[in-house]
Amino acid sequence: MGDAVILLVLSGAVLLAVVAKTFRTLQRKLTSVTEVWEGDIIAAIIRFEQGPRPGNPALPQSADVIIRRRSDHTEHASFVGGVESLPASIQRQVFPTGAFVAGSQPSFALPPEDQYEAMSFATSGGFRFALPHPIAVQVEENERGDLQWSTLT
């Protein structure tokens, strides 16, 4: 009887999570676009869950990109998701191997003397990595201020 109750509660929680995710996705798609503008991704903000310790790799948590609007040079943050969700063109600039490698001790494409400070920031709120080569994007902004962007070729 106890196992059935636990299973029922877990099933309910999973169902609730799926409904919430579906609602958010539909809400985002049904919200009308209010403005389309061009900009450049000039930086990535990288966050890790734990501090750098020998033999204990930091785990990726999340990443944002900073997009500078071309018309007025204002900066807008756009949540990307997990660090591994960053587009390849950004990962090649941020990580020395050209991509985030899960399970390995992460490092940034920075001089060795700057690595520890960068990891400290990444594990305590986020490290803003300025991209050496900005990436041109077209941004769709909806009435709630959500940004959807795609790279310009």
PDB file of C-alpha atoms in Angstrom:
ATOM      1  CA  MET A   1       0.000   0.000   0.000  1.00  0.00           C
ATOM      2  CA  GLY A   2       2.806   2.427   0.886  1.00  0.00           C
ATOM      3  CA  ASP A   3       4.596   1.750  -2.411  1.00  0.00           C
ATOM      4  CA  ALA A   4       1.405   2.479  -4.340  1.00  0.00           C
ATOM      5  CA  VAL A   5       1.006   5.843  -2.614  1.00  0.00           C
ATOM      6  CA  ILE A   6       4.621   6.795  -3.345  1.00  0.00           C
ATOM      7  CA  LEU A   7       4.201   5.742  -6.971  1.00  0.00           C
ATOM      8  CA  LEU A   8       0.989   7.758  -7.234  1.00  0.00           C
ATOM      9  CA  VAL A   9       2.636  10.875  -5.750  1.00  0.00           C
ATOM     10  CA  LEU A  10       5.668  10.566  -8.042  1.00  0.00           C
ATOM     11  CA  SER A  11       3.454  10.046 -11.082  1.00  0.00           C
ATOM     12  CA  GLY A  12       1.459  13.133 -10.148  1.00  0.00           C
ATOM     13  CA  ALA A  13       4.620  15.180  -9.765  1.00  0.00           C
ATOM     14  CA  VAL A  14       5.916  14.067 -13.174  1.00  0.00           C
ATOM     15  CA  LEU A  15       2.565  14.813 -14.789  1.00  0.00           C
ATOM     16  CA  LEU A  16       2.476  18.260 -13.189  1.00  0.00           C
ATOM     17  CA  ALA A  17       6.013  19.001 -14.424  1.00  0.00           C
ATOM     18  CA  VAL A  18       5.100  17.957 -17.985  1.00  0.00           C
ATOM     19  CA  VAL A  19       1.944  20.089 -17.957  1.00  0.00           C
ATOM     20  CA  ALA A  20       3.871  23.117 -16.622  1.00  0.00           C
ATOM     21  CA  LYS A  21       6.614  22.738 -19.254  1.00  0.00           C
ATOM     22  CA  THR A  22       4.042  22.353 -22.043  1.00  0.00           C
ATOM     23  CA  PHE A  23       2.152  25.413 -20.808  1.00  0.00           C
ATOM     24  CA  ARG A  24       5.315  27.536 -20.750  1.00  0.00           C
ATOM     25  CA  THR A  25       6.291  26.374 -24.239  1.00  0.00           C
ATOM     26  CA  LEU A  26       2.844  27.095 -25.644  1.00  0.00           C
ATOM     27  CA  GLN A  27       2.664  30.428 -23.861  1.00  0.00           C
ATOM     28  CA  ARG A  28       6.004  31.441 -25.369  1.00  0.00           C
ATOM     29  CA  LYS A  29       4.893  30.399 -28.859  1.00  0.00           C
ATOM     30  CA  LEU A  30       1.498  32.057 -28.599  1.00  0.00           C
ATOM     31  CA  THR A  31       2.855  35.377 -27.321  1.00  0.00           C
ATOM     32  CA  SER A  32       3.076  37.712 -30.272  1.00  0.00           C
ATOM     33  CA  VAL A  33       6.368  39.189 -31.398  1.00  0.00           C
ATOM     34  CA  THR A  34       6.414  42.923 -30.747  1.00  0.00           C
ATOM     35  CA  GLU A  35       9.800  43.821 -32.167  1.00  0.00           C
ATOM     36  CA  VAL A  36      12.500  42.364 -34.399  1.00  0.00           C
ATOM     37  CA  TRP A  37      16.010  43.794 -34.225  1.00  0.00           C
ATOM     38  CA  GLU A  38      19.598  42.941 -35.071  1.00  0.00           C
ATOM     39  CA  GLY A  39      22.416  42.681 -32.600  1.00  0.00           C
ATOM     40  CA  ASP A  40      25.634  40.915 -31.733  1.00  0.00           C
ATOM     41  CA  ILE A  41      26.309  38.317 -29.060  1.00  0.00           C
ATOM     42  CA  ILE A  42      29.245  39.928 -27.292  1.00  0.00           C
ATOM     43  CA  ALA A  43      29.583  37.761 -24.175  1.00  0.00           C
ATOM     44  CA  ALA A  44      28.499  34.560 -22.475  1.00  0.00           C
ATOM     45  CA  ILE A  45      27.784  34.276 -18.757  1.00  0.00           C
ATOM     46  CA  ILE A  46      28.802  30.834 -17.537  1.00  0.00           C
ATOM     47  CA  ARG A  47      27.724  29.310 -14.213  1.00  0.00           C
ATOM     48  CA  PHE A  48      28.971  26.117 -12.573  1.00  0.00           C
ATOM     49  CA  GLU A  49      27.521  24.299  -9.536  1.00  0.00           C
ATOM     50  CA  GLN A  50      30.636  23.682  -7.469  1.00  0.00           C
ATOM     51  CA  GLY A  51      34.089  25.180  -7.040  1.00  0.00           C
ATOM     52  CA  PRO A  52      37.168  23.908  -8.849  1.00  0.00           C
ATOM     53  CA  ARG A  53      38.810  21.177  -6.799  1.00  0.00           C
ATOM     54  CA  PRO A  54      41.491  18.758  -7.981  1.00  0.00           C
ATOM     55  CA  GLY A  55      39.894  15.511  -9.085  1.00  0.00           C
ATOM     56  CA  ASN A  56      36.377  16.895  -8.652  1.00  0.00           C
ATOM     57  CA  PRO A  57      35.225  18.557 -11.879  1.00  0.00           C
ATOM     58  CA  ALA A  58      32.811  21.463 -11.737  1.00  0.00           C
ATOM     59  CA  LEU A  59      29.379  20.640 -13.094  1.00  0.00           C
ATOM     60  CA  PRO A  60      27.717  22.891 -15.662  1.00  0.00           C
ATOM     61  CA  GLN A  61      24.681  24.728 -14.422  1.00  0.00           C
ATOM     62  CA  SER A  62      23.525  27.360 -16.879  1.00  0.00           C
ATOM     63  CA  ALA A  63      24.526  29.917 -19.460  1.00  0.00           C
ATOM     64  CA  ASP A  64      23.211  33.228 -20.725  1.00  0.00           C
ATOM     65  CA  VAL A  65      24.337  35.250 -23.701  1.00  0.00           C
ATOM     66  CA  ILE A  66      24.617  39.021 -23.764  1.00  0.00           C
ATOM     67  CA  ILE A  67      23.272  40.576 -26.951  1.00  0.00           C
ATOM     68  CA  ARG A  68      24.111  44.182 -27.794  1.00  0.00           C
ATOM     69  CA  ARG A  69      21.418  45.850 -29.875  1.00  0.00           C
ATOM     70  CA  ARG A  70      22.998  47.546 -32.904  1.00  0.00           C
ATOM     71  CA  SER A  71      20.640  50.537 -33.010  1.00  0.00           C
ATOM     72  CA  ASP A  72      21.195  51.868 -29.491  1.00  0.00           C
ATOM     73  CA  HIS A  73      23.965  49.624 -28.058  1.00  0.00           C
ATOM     74  CA  THR A  74      21.862  48.477 -25.098  1.00  0.00           C
ATOM     75  CA  GLU A  75      22.700  45.050 -23.721  1.00  0.00           C
ATOM     76  CA  HIS A  76      20.106  42.321 -23.209  1.00  0.00           C
ATOM     77  CA  ALA A  77      20.598  38.976 -21.464  1.00  0.00           C
ATOM     78  CA  SER A  78      19.064  35.864 -22.988  1.00  0.00           C
ATOM     79  CA  PHE A  79      18.952  32.554 -21.098  1.00  0.00           C
ATOM     80  CA  VAL A  80      20.326  29.687 -23.176  1.00  0.00           C
ATOM     81  CA  GLY A  81      19.967  26.732 -20.815  1.00  0.00           C
ATOM     82  CA  GLY A  82      22.761  24.396 -19.868  1.00  0.00           C
ATOM     83  CA  VAL A  83      26.350  25.254 -20.735  1.00  0.00           C
ATOM     84  CA  GLU A  84      26.324  22.427 -23.259  1.00  0.00           C
ATOM     85  CA  SER A  85      23.396  24.176 -25.006  1.00  0.00           C
ATOM     86  CA  LEU A  86      25.544  27.110 -26.092  1.00  0.00           C
ATOM     87  CA  PRO A  87      25.893  27.196 -29.884  1.00  0.00           C
ATOM     88  CA  ALA A  88      29.135  25.710 -31.203  1.00  0.00           C
ATOM     89  CA  SER A  89      30.286  29.111 -32.471  1.00  0.00           C
ATOM     90  CA  ILE A  90      30.228  30.384 -28.874  1.00  0.00           C
ATOM     91  CA  GLN A  91      31.693  27.228 -27.287  1.00  0.00           C
ATOM     92  CA  ARG A  92      34.680  27.433 -29.657  1.00  0.00           C
ATOM     93  CA  GLN A  93      35.488  30.888 -28.265  1.00  0.00           C
ATOM     94  CA  VAL A  94      34.796  30.182 -24.568  1.00  0.00           C
ATOM     95  CA  PHE A  95      36.453  26.787 -24.034  1.00  0.00           C
ATOM     96  CA  PRO A  96      40.036  25.942 -25.097  1.00  0.00           C
ATOM     97  CA  THR A  97      39.010  22.536 -26.465  1.00  0.00           C
ATOM     98  CA  GLY A  98      36.335  24.178 -28.608  1.00  0.00           C
ATOM     99  CA  ALA A  99      33.497  22.682 -26.556  1.00  0.00           C
ATOM    100  CA  PHE A 100      32.484  22.014 -22.990  1.00  0.00           C
ATOM    101  CA  VAL A 101      33.519  18.443 -22.135  1.00  0.00           C
ATOM    102  CA  ALA A 102      31.218  16.964 -19.488  1.00  0.00           C
ATOM    103  CA  GLY A 103      33.016  15.150 -16.685  1.00  0.00           C
ATOM    104  CA  SER A 104      36.331  16.897 -17.189  1.00  0.00           C
ATOM    105  CA  GLN A 105      37.777  19.791 -15.231  1.00  0.00           C
ATOM    106  CA  PRO A 106      36.505  22.787 -17.184  1.00  0.00           C
ATOM    107  CA  SER A 107      38.675  25.699 -18.127  1.00  0.00           C
ATOM    108  CA  PHE A 108      38.183  28.830 -20.149  1.00  0.00           C
ATOM    109  CA  ALA A 109      40.085  30.039 -23.200  1.00  0.00           C
ATOM    110  CA  LEU A 110      42.054  32.411 -20.977  1.00  0.00           C
ATOM    111  CA  PRO A 111      45.686  32.759 -19.892  1.00  0.00           C
ATOM    112  CA  PRO A 112      46.586  30.283 -17.102  1.00  0.00           C
ATOM    113  CA  GLU A 113      46.912  33.041 -14.499  1.00  0.00           C
ATOM    114  CA  ASP A 114      43.241  34.038 -15.056  1.00  0.00           C
ATOM    115  CA  GLN A 115      41.736  30.516 -14.851  1.00  0.00           C
ATOM    116  CA  TYR A 116      41.241  30.282 -11.082  1.00  0.00           C
ATOM    117  CA  GLU A 117      39.570  33.685 -10.801  1.00  0.00           C
ATOM    118  CA  ALA A 118      37.277  32.887 -13.745  1.00  0.00           C
ATOM    119  CA  MET A 119      36.242  29.560 -12.193  1.00  0.00           C
ATOM    120  CA  SER A 120      35.649  31.274  -8.852  1.00  0.00           C
ATOM    121  CA  PHE A 121      33.262  33.716 -10.512  1.00  0.00           C
ATOM    122  CA  ALA A 122      31.609  30.903 -12.510  1.00  0.00           C
ATOM    123  CA  THR A 123      30.821  29.018  -9.299  1.00  0.00           C
ATOM    124  CA  SER A 124      29.630  32.039  -7.333  1.00  0.00           C
ATOM    125  CA  GLY A 125      27.100  33.759  -9.566  1.00  0.00           C
ATOM    126  CA  GLY A 126      28.583  33.635 -13.042  1.00  0.00           C
ATOM    127  CA  PHE A 127      31.603  34.563 -15.115  1.00  0.00           C
ATOM    128  CA  ARG A 128      31.112  36.983 -18.012  1.00  0.00           C
ATOM    129  CA  PHE A 129      33.344  35.815 -20.857  1.00  0.00           C
ATOM    130  CA  ALA A 130      33.732  38.524 -23.504  1.00  0.00           C
ATOM    131  CA  LEU A 131      33.725  36.887 -26.940  1.00  0.00           C
ATOM    132  CA  PRO A 132      36.752  37.828 -29.066  1.00  0.00           C
ATOM    133  CA  HIS A 133      34.559  37.556 -32.180  1.00  0.00           C
ATOM    134  CA  PRO A 134      30.955  38.757 -31.667  1.00  0.00           C
ATOM    135  CA  ILE A 135      28.240  36.744 -33.388  1.00  0.00           C
ATOM    136  CA  ALA A 136      25.610  38.576 -35.458  1.00  0.00           C
ATOM    137  CA  VAL A 137      22.027  37.641 -34.572  1.00  0.00           C
ATOM    138  CA  GLN A 138      18.464  38.583 -35.381  1.00  0.00           C
ATOM    139  CA  VAL A 139      16.317  38.897 -32.273  1.00  0.00           C
ATOM    140  CA  GLU A 140      12.562  38.563 -31.901  1.00  0.00           C
ATOM    141  CA  GLU A 141      11.293  40.166 -28.701  1.00  0.00           C
ATOM    142  CA  ASN A 142       7.759  39.500 -27.478  1.00  0.00           C
ATOM    143  CA  GLU A 143       5.514  41.635 -25.319  1.00  0.00           C
ATOM    144  CA  ARG A 144       6.826  39.942 -22.146  1.00  0.00           C
ATOM    145  CA  GLY A 145      10.420  40.825 -23.072  1.00  0.00           C
ATOM    146  CA  ASP A 146      11.432  37.241 -23.917  1.00  0.00           C
ATOM    147  CA  LEU A 147      14.115  37.019 -26.600  1.00  0.00           C
ATOM    148  CA  GLN A 148      14.335  34.411 -29.350  1.00  0.00           C
ATOM    149  CA  TRP A 149      17.409  34.775 -31.512  1.00  0.00           C
ATOM    150  CA  SER A 150      19.001  33.158 -34.516  1.00  0.00           C
ATOM    151  CA  THR A 151      22.411  33.739 -36.053  1.00  0.00           C
ATOM    152  CA  LEU A 152      22.755  35.801 -39.200  1.00  0.00           C
ATOM    153  CA  THR A 153      24.851  34.325 -41.978  1.00  0.00           C
TER     154      THR A 153
END
